[in-house]
């Protein structure tokens, strides 16, 4: 099986539909609060959304807010949780979630050192604009059941908002 | 050697609000009296509850002592820095400048490995008074993160 929404130039990412989510820890609110993503997803229907950066215009204006406002629609399709990840520290992610009123709708999980992003094969170099010693995450959205990826949409250029937007993922469920 | 009194500030670009908006720190401080303070991370508890708010609320006191500008620096991207400044009503008081790739922090030899909690090399907490691009006073926290000598009231008393 191939990931959906991947690219025109024939390049495939390392992570394909049918793969199990990697066994990686993310952090929620503080560096002490670990969340294992494969444990979170076990036995559940989960949406995971990845973005290049907290507080960046594109991610903040429409992208994540759409998943927040579509929370009710996802729930009616049986989704148990919606998670947003980014290569930012947990304090930044928590502040961003508060700014977007994500509480109770989308869990903001920090991929602080990019381990989850790397395990998914979705790293992108945004060093010029966003810095950090590790690469950031390409914009993507996925649907997983019991820890297995069923739908995966990765933006071809890594940052635009096309195939990975909430409206598109919802229509696929 | 970490930055100290008598050093000239390095000519490094920082970023304000967006990656497109460059601010050269040496140019910013030329001919002026500037306070620069550095923090390990935007939105982290110590930086948010005490360090930044102190400088925001002491803005007028610094102005009355002839300070032209107050600048806050952190190894974060400019979008995060701008959002953090907005949360603390820093506008017009403290300029939030992003040391996006840590170049300024490295040039001043103030790096601290906070990869565990924050995911990357960050800046030690410090404060300094700079006059015409030359460091007059530099206060670097002994452990890099504490809230002692680099606080606003401490620097004010040195002016």
GROMACS .gro file of C-alpha atoms in nm:
model
  332
    1UNK     CA    1   0.000   0.000   0.000
    2UNK     CA    2   0.112   0.354  -0.065
    3UNK     CA    3   0.050   0.672   0.129
    4UNK     CA    4  -0.223   0.887  -0.020
    5UNK     CA    5  -0.160   1.238  -0.148
    6UNK     CA    6   0.210   1.185  -0.206
    7UNK     CA    7   0.369   1.326  -0.483
    8UNK     CA    8   0.362   1.391  -0.843
    9UNK     CA    9   0.732   1.324  -0.889
   10UNK     CA   10   0.705   0.963  -0.784
   11UNK     CA   11   0.892   1.008  -0.459
   12UNK     CA   12   0.753   0.793  -0.179
   13UNK     CA   13   0.806   0.852   0.185
   14UNK     CA   14   0.941   0.589   0.417
   15UNK     CA   15   0.619   0.559   0.606
   16UNK     CA   16   0.334   0.388   0.426
   17UNK     CA   17  -0.027   0.309   0.498
   18UNK     CA   18  -0.038  -0.026   0.664
   19UNK     CA   19   0.263   0.059   0.883
   20UNK     CA   20   0.234   0.056   1.260
   21UNK     CA   21   0.291   0.385   1.435
   22UNK     CA   22   0.645   0.406   1.577
   23UNK     CA   23   0.697   0.348   1.948
   24UNK     CA   24   0.810   0.704   2.032
   25UNK     CA   25   0.756   0.941   2.324
   26UNK     CA   26   0.614   1.286   2.277
   27UNK     CA   27   0.558   1.541   2.553
   28UNK     CA   28   0.246   1.720   2.666
   29UNK     CA   29   0.259   2.057   2.849
   30UNK     CA   30   0.595   1.997   3.019
   31UNK     CA   31   0.915   1.799   2.958
   32UNK     CA   32   0.813   1.565   3.245
   33UNK     CA   33   0.486   1.458   3.092
   34UNK     CA   34   0.559   1.176   2.844
   35UNK     CA   35   0.305   1.033   2.603
   36UNK     CA   36   0.389   0.723   2.402
   37UNK     CA   37   0.219   0.768   2.067
   38UNK     CA   38   0.173   0.399   1.991
   39UNK     CA   39   0.024   0.342   2.337
   40UNK     CA   40  -0.206   0.640   2.288
   41UNK     CA   41  -0.325   0.497   1.957
   42UNK     CA   42  -0.367   0.135   2.074
   43UNK     CA   43  -0.725   0.012   2.041
   44UNK     CA   44  -0.846   0.353   1.925
   45UNK     CA   45  -0.932   0.553   1.616
   46UNK     CA   46  -0.692   0.845   1.611
   47UNK     CA   47  -0.623   1.144   1.387
   48UNK     CA   48  -0.264   1.272   1.391
   49UNK     CA   49  -0.178   1.603   1.231
   50UNK     CA   50   0.179   1.723   1.184
   51UNK     CA   51   0.288   2.081   1.121
   52UNK     CA   52   0.616   2.263   1.048
   53UNK     CA   53   0.585   2.502   1.341
   54UNK     CA   54   0.375   2.625   1.628
   55UNK     CA   55   0.259   2.986   1.584
   56UNK     CA   56   0.357   2.996   1.215
   57UNK     CA   57   0.099   3.184   1.006
   58UNK     CA   58  -0.021   2.897   0.791
   59UNK     CA   59  -0.044   2.644   1.075
   60UNK     CA   60  -0.218   2.896   1.303
   61UNK     CA   61  -0.460   3.073   1.074
   62UNK     CA   62  -0.652   2.787   0.918
   63UNK     CA   63  -0.482   2.452   0.933
   64UNK     CA   64  -0.502   2.345   1.297
   65UNK     CA   65  -0.815   2.558   1.367
   66UNK     CA   66  -1.001   2.351   1.104
   67UNK     CA   67  -0.922   2.029   1.291
   68UNK     CA   68  -1.035   2.195   1.614
   69UNK     CA   69  -1.365   2.311   1.468
   70UNK     CA   70  -1.420   1.976   1.293
   71UNK     CA   71  -1.372   1.787   1.621
   72UNK     CA   72  -1.745   1.713   1.649
   73UNK     CA   73  -1.755   1.575   1.295
   74UNK     CA   74  -1.458   1.347   1.364
   75UNK     CA   75  -1.622   1.225   1.684
   76UNK     CA   76  -1.941   1.141   1.496
   77UNK     CA   77  -1.728   0.924   1.265
   78UNK     CA   78  -1.600   0.732   1.562
   79UNK     CA   79  -1.265   0.907   1.607
   80UNK     CA   80  -1.149   0.886   1.968
   81UNK     CA   81  -0.871   1.145   1.970
   82UNK     CA   82  -0.715   1.414   1.755
   83UNK     CA   83  -0.348   1.489   1.812
   84UNK     CA   84  -0.133   1.768   1.671
   85UNK     CA   85   0.244   1.728   1.667
   86UNK     CA   86   0.527   1.964   1.580
   87UNK     CA   87   0.901   1.983   1.639
   88UNK     CA   88   0.867   2.238   1.918
   89UNK     CA   89   0.917   2.209   2.292
   90UNK     CA   90   0.617   2.122   2.513
   91UNK     CA   91   0.587   2.471   2.664
   92UNK     CA   92   0.553   2.626   2.317
   93UNK     CA   93   0.303   2.359   2.210
   94UNK     CA   94   0.091   2.411   2.520
   95UNK     CA   95   0.091   2.789   2.473
   96UNK     CA   96  -0.006   2.748   2.108
   97UNK     CA   97  -0.288   2.511   2.193
   98UNK     CA   98  -0.418   2.762   2.448
   99UNK     CA   99  -0.397   3.037   2.188
  100UNK     CA  100  -0.603   2.827   1.946
  101UNK     CA  101  -0.855   2.710   2.210
  102UNK     CA  102  -0.762   2.351   2.137
  103UNK     CA  103  -0.841   2.230   2.490
  104UNK     CA  104  -1.062   1.923   2.497
  105UNK     CA  105  -1.051   1.895   2.117
  106UNK     CA  106  -0.696   1.856   1.989
  107UNK     CA  107  -0.409   1.734   2.206
  108UNK     CA  108  -0.092   1.930   2.144
  109UNK     CA  109   0.205   1.696   2.165
  110UNK     CA  110   0.564   1.815   2.138
  111UNK     CA  111   0.811   1.622   1.923
  112UNK     CA  112   1.089   1.820   2.093
  113UNK     CA  113   1.392   1.656   1.939
  114UNK     CA  114   1.214   1.539   1.624
  115UNK     CA  115   1.228   1.166   1.703
  116UNK     CA  116   0.871   1.096   1.593
  117UNK     CA  117   0.909   1.304   1.276
  118UNK     CA  118   1.228   1.116   1.193
  119UNK     CA  119   1.066   0.777   1.259
  120UNK     CA  120   0.789   0.869   1.015
  121UNK     CA  121   1.042   0.978   0.752
  122UNK     CA  122   0.876   1.318   0.730
  123UNK     CA  123   1.162   1.554   0.811
  124UNK     CA  124   1.201   1.879   0.624
  125UNK     CA  125   1.479   2.132   0.646
  126UNK     CA  126   1.333   2.466   0.748
  127UNK     CA  127   1.661   2.580   0.900
  128UNK     CA  128   1.665   2.916   0.720
  129UNK     CA  129   1.327   3.023   0.846
  130UNK     CA  130   1.259   2.828   1.161
  131UNK     CA  131   1.606   2.727   1.274
  132UNK     CA  132   1.654   2.458   1.540
  133UNK     CA  133   1.914   2.190   1.532
  134UNK     CA  134   1.672   1.926   1.413
  135UNK     CA  135   1.458   1.932   1.104
  136UNK     CA  136   1.092   2.019   1.128
  137UNK     CA  137   0.798   1.808   1.026
  138UNK     CA  138   0.635   1.817   0.685
  139UNK     CA  139   0.270   1.904   0.701
  140UNK     CA  140   0.066   1.584   0.711
  141UNK     CA  141  -0.257   1.437   0.839
  142UNK     CA  142  -0.325   1.073   0.912
  143UNK     CA  143  -0.592   0.839   1.037
  144UNK     CA  144  -0.487   0.535   1.237
  145UNK     CA  145  -0.685   0.243   1.380
  146UNK     CA  146  -0.536   0.046   1.668
  147UNK     CA  147  -0.197   0.197   1.593
  148UNK     CA  148  -0.196   0.109   1.222
  149UNK     CA  149  -0.199   0.390   0.966
  150UNK     CA  150  -0.501   0.366   0.738
  151UNK     CA  151  -0.490   0.706   0.569
  152UNK     CA  152  -0.191   0.935   0.525
  153UNK     CA  153  -0.177   1.267   0.343
  154UNK     CA  154   0.160   1.440   0.318
  155UNK     CA  155   0.190   1.779   0.151
  156UNK     CA  156   0.405   1.739  -0.164
  157UNK     CA  157   0.609   2.053  -0.082
  158UNK     CA  158   0.596   1.986   0.290
  159UNK     CA  159   0.426   2.307   0.393
  160UNK     CA  160   0.129   2.406   0.171
  161UNK     CA  161  -0.225   2.326   0.273
  162UNK     CA  162  -0.381   2.098   0.014
  163UNK     CA  163  -0.431   1.724   0.051
  164UNK     CA  164  -0.369   1.722   0.426
  165UNK     CA  165  -0.644   1.965   0.521
  166UNK     CA  166  -0.916   1.854   0.758
  167UNK     CA  167  -1.194   1.875   0.502
  168UNK     CA  168  -1.012   1.629   0.277
  169UNK     CA  169  -0.927   1.381   0.554
  170UNK     CA  170  -1.286   1.391   0.683
  171UNK     CA  171  -1.418   1.307   0.340
  172UNK     CA  172  -1.199   0.996   0.340
  173UNK     CA  173  -1.337   0.854   0.664
  174UNK     CA  174   3.503   3.254   2.663
  175UNK     CA  175   3.154   3.373   2.759
  176UNK     CA  176   3.077   3.735   2.681
  177UNK     CA  177   3.215   3.982   2.935
  178UNK     CA  178   3.256   4.349   3.001
  179UNK     CA  179   3.470   4.518   2.737
  180UNK     CA  180   3.371   4.282   2.454
  181UNK     CA  181   3.233   4.422   2.129
  182UNK     CA  182   2.899   4.269   2.035
  183UNK     CA  183   2.928   4.025   1.743
  184UNK     CA  184   2.773   4.131   1.413
  185UNK     CA  185   2.494   3.874   1.396
  186UNK     CA  186   2.147   3.888   1.244
  187UNK     CA  187   1.848   3.819   1.464
  188UNK     CA  188   1.488   3.805   1.346
  189UNK     CA  189   1.185   4.004   1.449
  190UNK     CA  190   0.828   3.877   1.390
  191UNK     CA  191   0.910   3.680   1.077
  192UNK     CA  192   1.206   3.509   0.905
  193UNK     CA  193   1.204   3.791   0.647
  194UNK     CA  194   1.270   4.064   0.904
  195UNK     CA  195   1.641   4.072   0.993
  196UNK     CA  196   1.790   4.287   1.268
  197UNK     CA  197   2.166   4.307   1.300
  198UNK     CA  198   2.242   4.328   1.670
  199UNK     CA  199   2.567   4.522   1.625
  200UNK     CA  200   2.389   4.782   1.409
  201UNK     CA  201   2.099   4.804   1.655
  202UNK     CA  202   2.336   4.889   1.939
  203UNK     CA  203   2.559   5.136   1.752
  204UNK     CA  204   2.554   5.476   1.921
  205UNK     CA  205   2.293   5.366   2.176
  206UNK     CA  206   2.252   5.242   2.529
  207UNK     CA  207   2.083   4.902   2.503
  208UNK     CA  208   1.981   4.633   2.750
  209UNK     CA  209   1.995   4.279   2.613
  210UNK     CA  210   1.873   3.983   2.810
  211UNK     CA  211   1.871   3.622   2.699
  212UNK     CA  212   1.649   3.336   2.803
  213UNK     CA  213   1.657   2.956   2.759
  214UNK     CA  214   1.312   2.941   2.603
  215UNK     CA  215   1.002   3.136   2.510
  216UNK     CA  216   0.698   3.024   2.709
  217UNK     CA  217   0.905   2.832   2.967
  218UNK     CA  218   0.792   2.889   3.328
  219UNK     CA  219   1.088   3.087   3.469
  220UNK     CA  220   1.125   3.301   3.159
  221UNK     CA  221   0.751   3.369   3.145
  222UNK     CA  222   0.662   3.420   3.509
  223UNK     CA  223   0.960   3.627   3.614
  224UNK     CA  224   1.233   3.716   3.368
  225UNK     CA  225   1.049   3.877   3.077
  226UNK     CA  226   0.771   4.040   3.283
  227UNK     CA  227   1.034   4.207   3.503
  228UNK     CA  228   1.189   4.388   3.207
  229UNK     CA  229   0.850   4.481   3.064
  230UNK     CA  230   0.734   4.638   3.389
  231UNK     CA  231   1.069   4.812   3.456
  232UNK     CA  232   1.075   4.968   3.109
  233UNK     CA  233   1.017   5.323   3.234
  234UNK     CA  234   1.286   5.288   3.500
  235UNK     CA  235   1.537   5.184   3.236
  236UNK     CA  236   1.431   5.474   3.014
  237UNK     CA  237   1.481   5.721   3.297
  238UNK     CA  238   1.839   5.590   3.327
  239UNK     CA  239   1.905   5.674   2.962
  240UNK     CA  240   1.849   5.330   2.811
  241UNK     CA  241   1.735   5.354   2.449
  242UNK     CA  242   1.612   5.000   2.391
  243UNK     CA  243   1.553   4.671   2.569
  244UNK     CA  244   1.595   4.351   2.369
  245UNK     CA  245   1.505   3.993   2.460
  246UNK     CA  246   1.684   3.712   2.280
  247UNK     CA  247   1.615   3.338   2.275
  248UNK     CA  248   1.692   3.042   2.050
  249UNK     CA  249   1.340   3.018   1.914
  250UNK     CA  250   1.197   3.102   1.573
  251UNK     CA  251   1.059   3.454   1.515
  252UNK     CA  252   0.694   3.343   1.508
  253UNK     CA  253   0.725   3.190   1.855
  254UNK     CA  254   0.912   3.496   1.987
  255UNK     CA  255   0.649   3.734   1.851
  256UNK     CA  256   0.366   3.529   2.004
  257UNK     CA  257   0.545   3.518   2.340
  258UNK     CA  258   0.602   3.893   2.337
  259UNK     CA  259   0.235   3.951   2.253
  260UNK     CA  260   0.127   3.732   2.545
  261UNK     CA  261   0.334   3.951   2.779
  262UNK     CA  262   0.237   4.287   2.628
  263UNK     CA  263   0.598   4.352   2.538
  264UNK     CA  264   0.517   4.569   2.238
  265UNK     CA  265   0.677   4.912   2.262
  266UNK     CA  266   0.882   4.802   2.562
  267UNK     CA  267   1.089   4.492   2.489
  268UNK     CA  268   1.185   4.392   2.138
  269UNK     CA  269   1.158   4.017   2.095
  270UNK     CA  270   1.442   3.903   1.872
  271UNK     CA  271   1.477   3.544   1.759
  272UNK     CA  272   1.822   3.388   1.759
  273UNK     CA  273   1.674   3.132   1.522
  274UNK     CA  274   1.982   2.921   1.460
  275UNK     CA  275   2.164   3.010   1.780
  276UNK     CA  276   2.431   3.210   1.595
  277UNK     CA  277   2.427   3.499   1.841
  278UNK     CA  278   2.426   3.264   2.141
  279UNK     CA  279   2.722   3.076   1.997
  280UNK     CA  280   2.913   3.394   1.915
  281UNK     CA  281   2.882   3.501   2.278
  282UNK     CA  282   2.976   3.151   2.399
  283UNK     CA  283   2.657   3.124   2.601
  284UNK     CA  284   2.523   2.794   2.472
  285UNK     CA  285   2.353   2.551   2.706
  286UNK     CA  286   2.252   2.200   2.613
  287UNK     CA  287   1.882   2.179   2.693
  288UNK     CA  288   1.819   1.900   2.445
  289UNK     CA  289   1.655   1.688   2.715
  290UNK     CA  290   1.376   1.923   2.819
  291UNK     CA  291   1.356   2.156   2.520
  292UNK     CA  292   1.495   1.960   2.226
  293UNK     CA  293   1.794   2.176   2.132
  294UNK     CA  294   2.093   2.386   2.237
  295UNK     CA  295   1.961   2.704   2.392
  296UNK     CA  296   2.095   3.024   2.544
  297UNK     CA  297   2.203   3.060   2.906
  298UNK     CA  298   2.004   3.316   3.097
  299UNK     CA  299   2.188   3.649   3.102
  300UNK     CA  300   2.147   4.024   3.105
  301UNK     CA  301   2.381   4.293   2.978
  302UNK     CA  302   2.418   4.664   2.933
  303UNK     CA  303   2.569   4.757   2.598
  304UNK     CA  304   2.690   5.107   2.506
  305UNK     CA  305   2.771   5.184   2.144
  306UNK     CA  306   2.811   4.815   2.072
  307UNK     CA  307   3.045   4.745   2.364
  308UNK     CA  308   2.943   4.535   2.663
  309UNK     CA  309   2.964   4.740   2.983
  310UNK     CA  310   2.812   4.488   3.224
  311UNK     CA  311   2.731   4.123   3.172
  312UNK     CA  312   2.544   3.903   3.420
  313UNK     CA  313   2.528   3.535   3.333
  314UNK     CA  314   2.335   3.298   3.560
  315UNK     CA  315   2.589   3.060   3.723
  316UNK     CA  316   2.385   2.751   3.630
  317UNK     CA  317   2.255   2.905   3.308
  318UNK     CA  318   1.891   2.891   3.402
  319UNK     CA  319   1.844   3.035   3.753
  320UNK     CA  320   1.669   3.363   3.824
  321UNK     CA  321   1.921   3.569   4.016
  322UNK     CA  322   2.180   3.808   3.882
  323UNK     CA  323   2.020   3.846   3.538
  324UNK     CA  324   1.687   3.978   3.663
  325UNK     CA  325   1.571   4.327   3.579
  326UNK     CA  326   1.601   4.473   3.929
  327UNK     CA  327   1.956   4.350   3.958
  328UNK     CA  328   2.065   4.514   3.632
  329UNK     CA  329   1.882   4.836   3.721
  330UNK     CA  330   2.086   4.864   4.038
  331UNK     CA  331   2.403   4.844   3.828
  332UNK     CA  332   2.311   5.143   3.612
   0.00000   0.00000   0.00000
